[in-house]
């Protein structure tokens, strides 16, 4: 199947980083710049026999970067990720020319504080937001926001971007980064926060003064985490308008 050129561009993978046997990121160089806001997603695909096999992927990089970065989890029985997994620098994939999505920094409520919770690959849109704000600050535009990123994974080696976010949090007072691990018994060297997003969301919201009156909450990634986290946030007083969500997949019906 040939991809229609008006909808897709072919992009070359320029680098790849593996974090664990099923987590990896790539950077691609588009022929034509992709216009997007931090938090939006691109649609990536490969040609199948009768159609393009494609899925949505949050963009990790900032619009201020020349290359575009994505972070993937391999779904062994999935249709696309097993086809993306073997690809290496020099290989190409298809990318829709238009980025999409509404999971961007809330500018409607006037809230200064943004509480961003995620599981594993759900960190992607937050990295884009943080990299963009950090670059803007370097260019002399200090952001008038406070960002708190809570990233959960089973084990610490699945916390991709941990080092980058920790370094950025050290050098930018508007950023707080909290990594948490839910299977510490499989990760004896881990000294940080322990528990799933659901277990520690309320605690950090209370401790950091992330009040519903001045905070927008974001939840991204695992559908079950999103449902549970929304329940916790609502009980904490967050209204529907102050909770934004990006659900990465719909669980298969059993
Ligand atoms: C807006 C948006 C942004 C997204 N961003 C990212 C991203 O940055 N990185 C990323 O890796 N994925 C992201 N996803 C998910 C991505 O679009 C695909 O769904 C995922 O990569 C699986 O694709 P697949 O074709 O391999 O599996 P599919 O053939 O689509 O899935 C097979 C079955 O596996 C289940 N499934 C799908 N994904 C997972 C998973 N991660 N864990 C467990 N079960 C799963 C589903 O129930 C599905 O029915 C995003 C999704 C959306 C909607």
Coordinates of C-alpha atoms and ligand atoms in Angstrom, one line a residue:
X1 CA 0.0 0.0 0.0
X2 CA 1.5 3.4 -1.0
X3 CA 0.8 6.2 1.4
X4 CA -0.8 9.3 -0.1
X5 CA 1.8 12.1 -0.1
X6 CA -0.7 14.8 0.8
X7 CA -1.4 13.1 4.1
X8 CA 1.8 11.4 5.1
X9 CA 5.5 12.2 5.0
X10 CA 8.2 9.6 5.2
X11 CA 10.5 10.3 8.1
X12 CA 13.9 8.8 8.8
X13 CA 14.9 7.5 12.2
X14 CA 18.1 9.3 13.2
X15 CA 18.6 7.8 16.6
X16 CA 17.2 5.2 18.9
X17 CA 17.6 4.7 22.7
X18 CA 16.5 1.5 24.5
X19 CA 15.5 1.7 28.1
X20 CA 14.3 -1.9 28.8
X21 CA 13.5 -4.9 26.6
X22 CA 10.1 -3.3 25.8
X23 CA 10.6 0.4 26.0
X24 CA 12.5 2.6 23.5
X25 CA 12.5 6.0 22.0
X26 CA 13.4 7.3 18.6
X27 CA 14.1 10.6 17.1
X28 CA 13.1 11.3 13.5
X29 CA 13.9 14.1 11.1
X30 CA 10.9 15.3 9.1
X31 CA 11.3 16.6 5.5
X32 CA 8.7 19.2 6.3
X33 CA 8.3 20.7 9.8
X34 CA 5.5 19.2 11.9
X35 CA 3.5 22.0 13.4
X36 CA 2.4 21.1 17.0
X37 CA 1.8 22.3 20.5
X38 CA 3.5 20.6 23.5
X39 CA 1.2 17.8 24.6
X40 CA -0.2 16.9 21.1
X41 CA 0.3 13.7 19.3
X42 CA 1.4 12.5 15.8
X43 CA 0.1 9.6 13.9
X44 CA 2.8 7.1 12.9
X45 CA 2.5 4.1 10.7
X46 CA 4.0 1.6 8.3
X47 CA 2.5 0.4 5.0
X48 CA 0.5 -2.8 5.3
X49 CA -0.7 -4.9 2.4
X50 CA -4.1 -3.2 2.0
X51 CA -3.8 -0.2 4.3
X52 CA -1.5 1.9 6.4
X53 CA -1.1 0.4 9.9
X54 CA -1.1 3.5 12.1
X55 CA -1.5 4.6 15.7
X56 CA -1.3 7.8 17.8
X57 CA 1.9 8.7 19.6
X58 CA 2.4 11.7 21.9
X59 CA 5.3 13.8 20.9
X60 CA 8.2 13.9 23.4
X61 CA 10.2 16.7 21.9
X62 CA 9.5 20.4 22.0
X63 CA 8.3 22.2 18.9
X64 CA 11.5 24.2 19.4
X65 CA 13.6 21.2 18.5
X66 CA 14.5 20.3 14.8
X67 CA 14.0 16.5 15.3
X68 CA 10.8 14.9 16.7
X69 CA 11.0 12.3 19.5
X70 CA 8.7 9.5 20.4
X71 CA 8.7 7.0 23.3
X72 CA 7.2 3.5 22.7
X73 CA 6.1 0.5 24.7
X74 CA 6.1 -2.8 22.8
X75 CA 2.7 -4.5 22.9
X76 CA 3.8 -8.0 21.9
X77 CA 0.4 -9.0 20.5
X78 CA -0.2 -5.5 19.0
X79 CA -0.5 -4.7 15.3
X80 CA 2.0 -1.8 15.0
X81 CA 4.5 -1.8 17.8
X82 CA 6.0 -5.2 16.8
X83 CA 6.6 -3.7 13.4
X84 CA 8.2 -0.5 14.8
X85 CA 10.3 -2.3 17.3
X86 CA 13.0 -3.7 14.9
X87 CA 13.5 -0.3 13.2
X88 CA 16.9 1.3 13.5
X89 CA 18.5 4.6 12.5
X90 CA 18.4 4.9 8.7
X91 CA 15.0 3.2 8.5
X92 CA 11.9 5.2 7.7
X93 CA 8.3 5.3 9.0
X94 CA 5.2 7.2 7.9
X95 CA 4.0 10.2 9.8
X96 CA 0.8 12.1 9.2
X97 CA 1.5 15.7 8.2
X98 CA -0.9 17.0 10.8
X99 CA -0.4 16.7 14.6
X100 CA -3.6 16.6 16.7
X101 CA -4.8 16.6 20.3
X102 CA -6.2 18.7 23.0
X103 CA -3.9 17.5 25.8
X104 CA -2.0 20.7 26.0
X105 CA -1.3 23.1 28.8
X106 CA -4.5 24.5 30.2
X107 CA -4.8 28.2 29.4
X108 CA -8.6 28.5 30.1
X109 CA -9.0 28.2 33.8
X110 CA -6.2 30.7 34.7
X111 CA -4.6 28.1 37.0
X112 CA -0.9 28.6 37.6
X113 CA -0.3 25.1 38.9
X114 CA -0.3 22.0 36.7
X115 CA -0.2 18.6 38.3
X116 CA 0.7 16.0 35.7
X117 CA 0.4 12.3 36.5
X118 CA 1.3 9.4 34.2
X119 CA 2.3 5.8 33.8
X120 CA 5.5 4.9 31.9
X121 CA 5.1 6.2 28.3
X122 CA 2.4 8.7 29.4
X123 CA 5.3 10.9 30.4
X124 CA 5.8 11.8 26.7
X125 CA 3.5 14.9 26.5
X126 CA 4.8 16.2 29.8
X127 CA 8.4 16.1 28.6
X128 CA 7.4 18.1 25.6
X129 CA 5.8 20.8 27.9
X130 CA 8.8 20.9 30.3
X131 CA 11.4 21.0 27.5
X132 CA 9.5 23.9 25.9
X133 CA 9.2 25.9 29.0
X134 CA 12.8 25.3 29.9
X135 CA 13.9 26.5 26.4
X136 CA 11.7 29.5 26.6
X137 CA 13.2 30.4 30.0
X138 CA 16.7 30.1 28.4
X139 CA 15.6 32.6 25.8
X140 CA 14.6 35.0 28.5
X141 CA 10.9 34.2 28.9
X142 CA 10.5 32.9 32.5
X143 CA 7.3 30.7 32.7
X144 CA 4.7 32.0 35.1
X145 CA 3.6 28.4 36.0
X146 CA 4.4 25.7 38.5
X147 CA 4.6 22.1 37.0
X148 CA 4.6 19.0 39.1
X149 CA 5.2 15.7 37.2
X150 CA 4.4 12.4 38.9
X151 CA 5.7 9.5 36.9
X152 CA 4.9 5.9 37.9
X153 CA 6.4 2.7 36.7
X154 CA 6.7 -0.9 38.0
X155 CA 10.5 -0.6 38.3
X156 CA 13.0 2.3 38.1
X157 CA 14.6 1.3 34.8
X158 CA 11.2 1.9 33.2
X159 CA 11.3 5.5 34.3
X160 CA 12.6 6.9 31.0
X161 CA 13.4 10.6 31.1
X162 CA 13.9 10.4 34.9
X163 CA 17.5 11.8 34.7
X164 CA 16.4 14.6 32.3
X165 CA 13.5 15.6 34.4
X166 CA 15.5 15.4 37.6
X167 CA 18.2 17.7 36.1
X168 CA 15.6 20.1 34.8
X169 CA 13.9 20.2 38.2
X170 CA 17.2 21.1 39.8
X171 CA 17.8 24.0 37.5
X172 CA 14.2 25.3 37.2
X173 CA 12.4 26.2 40.3
X174 CA 9.0 26.0 38.6
X175 CA 9.4 22.2 38.1
X176 CA 9.0 19.4 40.6
X177 CA 9.5 15.8 39.5
X178 CA 8.3 12.8 41.5
X179 CA 9.2 9.4 40.2
X180 CA 7.5 6.4 41.9
X181 CA 8.0 2.7 41.6
X182 CA 5.2 0.2 42.4
X183 CA 7.3 -3.0 42.6
X184 CA 10.2 -2.0 44.9
X185 CA 10.8 -5.6 45.8
X186 CA 12.0 -6.2 42.2
X187 CA 14.2 -3.1 42.5
X188 CA 16.1 -3.2 45.8
X189 CA 18.4 -0.3 44.9
X190 CA 15.4 2.1 44.6
X191 CA 15.4 4.8 47.3
X192 CA 12.6 7.0 45.9
X193 CA 8.8 7.2 46.3
X194 CA 7.0 3.8 46.3
X195 CA 3.5 3.1 45.1
X196 CA 1.3 3.5 42.0
X197 CA 0.0 6.9 40.9
X198 CA -3.3 6.1 42.7
X199 CA -1.4 5.4 45.9
X200 CA 0.6 8.7 46.1
X201 CA -1.4 11.2 44.0
X202 CA -3.4 12.6 47.0
X203 CA -0.3 12.7 49.3
X204 CA 1.7 14.9 47.0
X205 CA -1.2 17.1 46.1
X206 CA -1.7 17.8 49.8
X207 CA 2.0 18.2 50.6
X208 CA 2.7 20.5 47.6
X209 CA -0.4 22.7 48.1
X210 CA -1.9 21.7 44.7
X211 CA -5.4 22.9 45.6
X212 CA -8.3 22.4 43.2
X213 CA -8.9 26.2 43.2
X214 CA -5.5 27.0 41.6
X215 CA -4.4 23.7 39.9
X216 CA -5.2 21.8 36.7
X217 CA -4.6 18.0 36.9
X218 CA -3.5 15.9 33.9
X219 CA -3.6 12.1 33.7
X220 CA -2.0 10.2 30.9
X221 CA -1.3 6.6 29.9
X222 CA -2.9 3.5 31.4
X223 CA -6.7 3.5 31.2
X224 CA -7.2 2.0 34.7
X225 CA -4.8 4.4 36.3
X226 CA -6.7 7.3 34.7
X227 CA -10.1 6.1 36.0
X228 CA -8.7 5.6 39.5
X229 CA -6.8 8.9 39.5
X230 CA -9.8 10.8 38.3
X231 CA -11.8 9.4 41.2
X232 CA -9.1 10.5 43.7
X233 CA -8.9 14.0 42.2
X234 CA -12.7 14.4 42.2
X235 CA -12.8 13.4 45.9
X236 CA -10.0 16.0 46.5
X237 CA -12.4 18.6 45.0
X238 CA -11.1 18.9 41.4
X239 CA -13.9 19.6 38.9
X240 CA -14.3 18.0 35.5
X241 CA -13.1 21.2 33.9
X242 CA -9.8 21.0 36.0
X243 CA -9.0 17.4 35.0
X244 CA -7.5 16.6 31.6
X245 CA -6.9 13.1 30.3
X246 CA -5.2 11.3 27.5
X247 CA -6.1 7.6 27.5
X248 CA -3.6 5.5 25.5
X249 CA -5.6 2.4 24.8
X250 CA -8.9 0.8 25.5
X251 CA -8.6 -2.5 27.4
X252 CA -9.6 -5.6 25.6
X253 CA -13.0 -7.0 26.7
X254 CA -12.6 -10.2 28.7
Ligands
LIG1 C1 -3.4 10.2 22.0 C2 -2.6 8.9 22.2 C3 -1.2 9.0 22.4 C4 -0.5 7.9 22.6 N1 0.8 8.0 22.8 C5 1.6 6.9 23.0 C6 3.0 7.0 23.3 O1 3.6 8.1 23.4 N2 3.7 5.8 23.4 C7 3.1 4.6 23.3 O2 3.8 3.6 23.4 N3 1.8 4.5 23.0 C8 1.0 5.6 22.9 N4 -0.3 5.5 22.6 C9 -0.9 4.1 22.3 C10 -0.6 3.7 20.8 O3 -1.4 4.6 20.0 C11 -1.0 2.3 20.5 O4 -2.2 2.0 21.0 C12 0.0 1.3 21.2 O5 1.3 1.6 20.7 C13 -0.3 -0.1 20.8 O6 -0.3 -0.3 19.4 P1 -0.3 -1.7 18.7 O7 -0.8 -1.5 17.3 O8 1.1 -2.3 18.9 O9 -1.3 -2.5 19.5 P2 -2.9 -2.7 19.2 O10 -3.0 -3.7 18.1 O11 -3.4 -1.3 19.0 O12 -3.4 -3.2 20.5 C14 -3.7 -4.6 20.8 C15 -4.4 -4.6 22.2 O13 -3.4 -4.4 23.2 C16 -4.0 -3.5 24.2 N5 -2.9 -2.4 24.4 C17 -2.6 -1.4 23.6 N6 -1.6 -0.7 24.1 C18 -1.3 -1.3 25.3 C19 -0.3 -1.1 26.2 N7 0.6 -0.1 26.2 N8 -0.2 -1.9 27.3 C20 -1.1 -2.9 27.4 N9 -2.1 -3.2 26.5 C21 -2.1 -2.4 25.4 C22 -5.3 -2.9 23.7 O14 -6.3 -3.4 24.5 C23 -5.4 -3.4 22.3 O15 -6.7 -3.9 22.1 C24 -1.1 6.6 22.4 C25 -2.5 6.5 22.2 C26 -3.2 7.7 22.1 C27 -4.7 7.5 21.8

